[in-house]
Each structure stands twice: as C-alpha cells, then as structure tokens.
Short mmCIF file of C-alpha atoms in Angstrom, two decimals:
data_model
loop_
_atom_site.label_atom_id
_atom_site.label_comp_id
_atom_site.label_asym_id
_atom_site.label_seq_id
_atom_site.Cartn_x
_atom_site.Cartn_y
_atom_site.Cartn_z
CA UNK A 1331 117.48 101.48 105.34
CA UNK A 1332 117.36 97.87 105.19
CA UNK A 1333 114.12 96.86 105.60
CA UNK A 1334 111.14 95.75 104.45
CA UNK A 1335 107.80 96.97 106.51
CA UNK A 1336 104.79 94.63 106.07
CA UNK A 1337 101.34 95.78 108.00
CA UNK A 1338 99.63 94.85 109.90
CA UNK A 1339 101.66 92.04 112.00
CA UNK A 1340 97.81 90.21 112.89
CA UNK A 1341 94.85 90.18 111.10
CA UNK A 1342 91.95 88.27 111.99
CA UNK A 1343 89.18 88.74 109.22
CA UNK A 1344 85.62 86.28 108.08
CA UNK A 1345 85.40 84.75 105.36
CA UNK A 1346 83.29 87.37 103.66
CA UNK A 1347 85.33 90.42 104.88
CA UNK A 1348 87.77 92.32 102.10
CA UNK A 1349 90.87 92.73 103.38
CA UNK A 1350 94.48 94.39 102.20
CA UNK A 1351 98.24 93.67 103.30
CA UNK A 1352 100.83 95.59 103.06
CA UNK A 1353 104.29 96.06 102.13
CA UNK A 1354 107.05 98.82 101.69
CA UNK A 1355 110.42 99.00 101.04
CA UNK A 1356 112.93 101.59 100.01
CA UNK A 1357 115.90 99.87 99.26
CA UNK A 1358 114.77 100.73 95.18
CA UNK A 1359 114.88 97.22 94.94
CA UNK A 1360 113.50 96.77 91.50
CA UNK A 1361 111.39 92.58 92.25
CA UNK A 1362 109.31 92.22 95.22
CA UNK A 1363 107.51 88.54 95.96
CA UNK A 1364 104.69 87.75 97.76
CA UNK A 1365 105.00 83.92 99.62
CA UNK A 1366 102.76 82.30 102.20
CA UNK A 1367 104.17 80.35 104.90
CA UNK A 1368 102.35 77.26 107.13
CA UNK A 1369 103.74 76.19 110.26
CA UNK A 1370 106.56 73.73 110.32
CA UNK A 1371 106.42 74.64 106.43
CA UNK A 1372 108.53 76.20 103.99
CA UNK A 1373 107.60 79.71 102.44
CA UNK A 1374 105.74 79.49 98.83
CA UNK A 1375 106.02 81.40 96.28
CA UNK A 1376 102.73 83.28 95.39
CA UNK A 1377 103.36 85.95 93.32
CA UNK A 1378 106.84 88.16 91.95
CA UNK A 1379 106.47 91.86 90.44
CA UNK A 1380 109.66 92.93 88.78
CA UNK A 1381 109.44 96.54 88.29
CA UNK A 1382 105.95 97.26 88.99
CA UNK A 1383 104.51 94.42 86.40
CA UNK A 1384 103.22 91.05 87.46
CA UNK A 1385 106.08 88.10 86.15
CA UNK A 1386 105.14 85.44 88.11
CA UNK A 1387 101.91 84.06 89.11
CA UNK A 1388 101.99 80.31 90.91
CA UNK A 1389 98.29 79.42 90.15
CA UNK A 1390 97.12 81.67 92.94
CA UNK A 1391 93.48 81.24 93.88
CA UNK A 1392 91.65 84.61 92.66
CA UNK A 1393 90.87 85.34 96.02
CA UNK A 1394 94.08 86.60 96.22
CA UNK A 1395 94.92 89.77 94.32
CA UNK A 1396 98.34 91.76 94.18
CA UNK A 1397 98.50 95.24 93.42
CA UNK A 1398 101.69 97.42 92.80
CA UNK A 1399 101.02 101.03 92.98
CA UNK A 1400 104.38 101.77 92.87
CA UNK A 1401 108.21 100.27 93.16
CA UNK A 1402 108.02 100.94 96.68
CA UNK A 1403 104.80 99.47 97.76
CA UNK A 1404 103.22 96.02 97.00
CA UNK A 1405 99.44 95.45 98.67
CA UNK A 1406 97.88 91.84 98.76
CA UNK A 1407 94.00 92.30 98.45
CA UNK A 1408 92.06 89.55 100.03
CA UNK A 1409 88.49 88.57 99.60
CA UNK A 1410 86.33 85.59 100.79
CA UNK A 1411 89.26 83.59 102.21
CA UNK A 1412 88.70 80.10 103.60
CA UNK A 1413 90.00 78.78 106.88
CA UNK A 1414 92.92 77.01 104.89
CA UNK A 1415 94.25 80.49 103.78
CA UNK A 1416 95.18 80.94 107.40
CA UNK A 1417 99.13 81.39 107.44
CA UNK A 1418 102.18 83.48 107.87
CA UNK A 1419 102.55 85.80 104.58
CA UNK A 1420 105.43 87.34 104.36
CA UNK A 1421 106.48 90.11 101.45
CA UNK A 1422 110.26 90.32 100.23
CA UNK A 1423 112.22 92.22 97.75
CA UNK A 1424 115.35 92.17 96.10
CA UNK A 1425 118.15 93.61 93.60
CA UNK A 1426 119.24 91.77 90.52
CA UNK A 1427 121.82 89.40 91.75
CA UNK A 1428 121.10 89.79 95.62
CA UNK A 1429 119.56 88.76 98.87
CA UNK A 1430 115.80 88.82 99.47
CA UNK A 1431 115.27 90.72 101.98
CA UNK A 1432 112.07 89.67 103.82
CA UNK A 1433 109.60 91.86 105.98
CA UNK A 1434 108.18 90.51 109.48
CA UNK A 1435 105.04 89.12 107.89
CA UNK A 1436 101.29 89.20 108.56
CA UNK A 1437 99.90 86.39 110.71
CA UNK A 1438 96.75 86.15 109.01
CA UNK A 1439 93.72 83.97 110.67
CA UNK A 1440 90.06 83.28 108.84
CA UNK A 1441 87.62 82.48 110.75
CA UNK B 924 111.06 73.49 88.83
CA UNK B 925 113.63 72.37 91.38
CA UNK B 926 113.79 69.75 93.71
CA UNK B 927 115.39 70.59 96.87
CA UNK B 928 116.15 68.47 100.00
CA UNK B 929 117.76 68.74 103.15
CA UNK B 930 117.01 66.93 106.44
CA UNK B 931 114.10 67.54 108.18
CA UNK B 932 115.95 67.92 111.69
CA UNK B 933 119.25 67.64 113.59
CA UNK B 934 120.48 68.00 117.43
CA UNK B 935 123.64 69.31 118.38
CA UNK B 936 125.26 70.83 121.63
CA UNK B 937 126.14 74.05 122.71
CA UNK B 938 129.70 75.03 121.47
CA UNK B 939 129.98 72.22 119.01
CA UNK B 940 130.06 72.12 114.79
CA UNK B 941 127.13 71.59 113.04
CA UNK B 942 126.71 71.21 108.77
CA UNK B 943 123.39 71.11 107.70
CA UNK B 944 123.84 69.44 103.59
CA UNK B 945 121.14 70.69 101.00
CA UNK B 946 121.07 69.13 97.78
CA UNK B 947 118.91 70.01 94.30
CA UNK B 948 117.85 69.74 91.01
CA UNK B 949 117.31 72.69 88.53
CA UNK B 950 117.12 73.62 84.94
CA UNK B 951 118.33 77.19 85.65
CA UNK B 952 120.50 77.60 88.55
CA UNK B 953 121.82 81.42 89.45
CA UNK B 954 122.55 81.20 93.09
CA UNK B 955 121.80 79.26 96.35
CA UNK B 956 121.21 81.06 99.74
CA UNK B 957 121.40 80.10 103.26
CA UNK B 958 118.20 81.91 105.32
CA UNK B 959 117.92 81.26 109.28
CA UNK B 960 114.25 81.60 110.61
CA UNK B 961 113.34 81.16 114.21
CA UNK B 962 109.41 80.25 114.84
CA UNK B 963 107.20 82.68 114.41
CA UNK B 964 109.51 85.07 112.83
CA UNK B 965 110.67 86.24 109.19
CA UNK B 966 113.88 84.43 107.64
CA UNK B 967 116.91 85.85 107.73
CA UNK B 968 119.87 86.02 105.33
CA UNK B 969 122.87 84.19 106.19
CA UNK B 970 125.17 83.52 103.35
CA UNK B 971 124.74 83.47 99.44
CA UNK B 972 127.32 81.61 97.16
CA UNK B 973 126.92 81.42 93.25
CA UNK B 974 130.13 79.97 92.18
CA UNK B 975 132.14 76.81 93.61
CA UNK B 976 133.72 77.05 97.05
CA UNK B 977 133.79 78.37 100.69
CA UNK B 978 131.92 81.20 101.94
CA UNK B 979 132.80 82.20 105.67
CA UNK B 980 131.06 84.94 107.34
CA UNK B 981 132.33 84.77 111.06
CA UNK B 982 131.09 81.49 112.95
CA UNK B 983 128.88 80.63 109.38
CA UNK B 984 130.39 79.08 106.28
CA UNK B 985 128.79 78.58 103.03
CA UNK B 986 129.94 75.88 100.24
CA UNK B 987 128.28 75.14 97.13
CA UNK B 988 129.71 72.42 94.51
CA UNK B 989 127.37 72.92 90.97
CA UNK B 990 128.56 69.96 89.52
CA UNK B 991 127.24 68.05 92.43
CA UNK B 992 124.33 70.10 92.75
CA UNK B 993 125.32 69.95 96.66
CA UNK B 994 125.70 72.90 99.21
CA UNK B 995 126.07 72.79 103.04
CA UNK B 996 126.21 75.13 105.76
CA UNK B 997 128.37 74.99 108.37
CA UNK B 998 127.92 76.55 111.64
CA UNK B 999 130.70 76.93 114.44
CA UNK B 1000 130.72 77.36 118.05
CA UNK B 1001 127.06 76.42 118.50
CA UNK B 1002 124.91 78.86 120.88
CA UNK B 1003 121.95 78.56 122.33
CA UNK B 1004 120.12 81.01 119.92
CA UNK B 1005 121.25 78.98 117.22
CA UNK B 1006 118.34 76.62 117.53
CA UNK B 1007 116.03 77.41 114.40
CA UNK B 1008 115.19 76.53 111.55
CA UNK B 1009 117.58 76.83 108.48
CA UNK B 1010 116.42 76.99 105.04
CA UNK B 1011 118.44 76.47 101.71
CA UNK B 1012 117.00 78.26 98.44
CA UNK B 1013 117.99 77.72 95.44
CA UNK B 1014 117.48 80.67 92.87
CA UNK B 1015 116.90 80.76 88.95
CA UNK B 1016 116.23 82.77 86.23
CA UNK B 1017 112.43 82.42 85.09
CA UNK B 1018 109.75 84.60 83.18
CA UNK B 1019 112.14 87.56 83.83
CA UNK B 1020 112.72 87.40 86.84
CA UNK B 1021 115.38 85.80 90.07
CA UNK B 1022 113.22 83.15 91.78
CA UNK B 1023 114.23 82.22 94.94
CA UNK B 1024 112.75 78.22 96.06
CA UNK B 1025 112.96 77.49 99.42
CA UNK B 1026 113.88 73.86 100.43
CA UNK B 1027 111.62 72.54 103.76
CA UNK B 1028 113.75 73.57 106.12
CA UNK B 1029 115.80 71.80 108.96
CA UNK B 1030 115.31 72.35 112.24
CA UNK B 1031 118.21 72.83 114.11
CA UNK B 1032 117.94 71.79 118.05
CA UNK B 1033 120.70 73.30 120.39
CA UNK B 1034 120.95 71.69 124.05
CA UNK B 1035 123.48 72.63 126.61
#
C-alpha cells in the first residue's frame, strides 16, 4: 500500500462553519506534512509532525489546527476561514531519507 | 530558507527532448526531488538524487551538481501526457525533521 488517502476530495464550508480534513496512510511512515496549494502556485508548507509531535509550524494562522491522533492519521481542523483560505490542501508523508508521498488533496472553497 | 528557481514555462513537441534546469540556495541541503503534477491533481514523484550525477528512470533522467547548486531534469521521447507542470524541491534537515521546498513550478506545454 502506497498511498496516502485524504477526505473528502470537495468541501465547500462558510466562514463560520468548523470543519475537519483528513488524512491516512499506512506506509508507517514516521513525518507527515500538511501544505496548501493555489492555482498556478507551488505547494506551501503548513505544518510537519514527525512521529506524532508537531516540528514544524510556518506561522500558520490559528484558524488552522493540526491534530495527530495517531502515526497513521493526521486531521486539519478548520474554523472561521476567510475566502483567501480557498485552495488545494494536500497531506503527504514520508520515511527518513525518502519520497513524499502525497494524497489527492481536498479542494477546499469558503464562501 | 532556500531559494529555488526554475522557469516559469517551456513548449516542446511531441517525441522531442526536453530539460527543465532548477537551481537553489540552502544552508542545509539533504536531497532534491523531481515531482510531476498535472492541474488539478496531486504531485507525483519522479526522480530523487542526493549525491552528484545522473539519475535515469526509463524516458526521465535526474542530475544534480551540489557544488553548483544546479539540477535538471531531462525528459525523452516527449508524449502528449507529458504536458504538466514539473516541480523541483529541494529538501533539508530542520527542527528535526526532512523538509521538502517546492520551487514554482514549470509548466511544461506538449504540441503535436
């Protein structure tokens, strides 16, 4: 098993809704990175969990929280987004010393 | 931080060879990978090099030159499905953990 599963592929959600994303692998890769992508645009790192404990946060907006429950799952909580948060957020993992491997995404809108 | 760049765009017909050059900057360098995304869709992996030299992996090579801070990708008897966009990343060692940066991109066009 190669992949990595992110749900669900759309999500269309106001700016006062609460939202989650999520993302499974279980390749027992050990880091696992959150990045948002704009069109035309490369991804960004957002956030990186290396075995189950936050390492890396880019200066994420708190609107934005990350949540690993365990070393196969990684959720993105979302709450009051703006219309700029709209994007392509894609979830990836990885081994020490390999690939990223990245899931299909979530095509997220805020309207 | 890192500063990648690579062109924004480049054309090139069906059946043809095509190297797409990526160059950066970084304090910590431990790897550089080639990722092919098509619109609307995830990247993915094409070729990974970490030392100097040629990577080939059927019609796509990979070279990296550290020194030069200078990688390219080259891609062989162009198809159709080819047209994308290809992004470089370079990867380092940071707060415990591999970072992969992603360069902008280029956007490969592939006419017949």
């Amino acid at each position: 098993d190669t992949e990595v599963t992110q749900t669900p592929k759309h999500l269309v959600m106001g700016m006062t809704n609460k939202k989650s994303l999520k993302c499974e692998q279980h390749m027992g890769h050990r880091a696992m990175y959150w990045y948002k992508q704009k069109a035309k645009k490369p991804p960004e790192l957002m956030f990186v969990y290396s075995y189950e404990k936050l390492s890396i946060n880019e200066s994420v907006p708190s609107r934005f929280s990350p949540e690993c429950p365990n070393s196969s799952l990684l959720n993105l909580h979302l709450h009051a987004l703006q219309p700029e948060d709209s994007a392509l957020y894609l979830c990836a993992s990885s081994q020490d010393g390999s690939e990223a491997f990245f899931g299909q995404g979530t095509r997220l809108t805020v309207v | 931080g890192q500063n990648i760049d690579q062109p924004t765009e480049m054309t090139a017909t069906e059946g043809a060879i095509v190297q797409i050059n990526c160059t950066y900057q970084t304090s910590g360098f431990n790897g550089l990978f080639w990722y092919q995304q098509h619109a609307g869709e995830a990247p993915t992996f094409l070729s990974y090099n970490v030392l100097d030299g040629l990577e080939e992996k059927g019609r796509f090579s990979s070279f990296l030159s550290r020194s030069k801070g200078y990688s390219y990708l080259l891609l062989k008897e162009l198809q159709m499905k080819d047209s994308a966009s290809y992004l470089c990343a370079v990867r380092e060692w940071t707060g415990g953990s591999y970072i992969p940066t992603f360069g902008r991109g280029t956007s490969l066009i592939v006419h017949p």
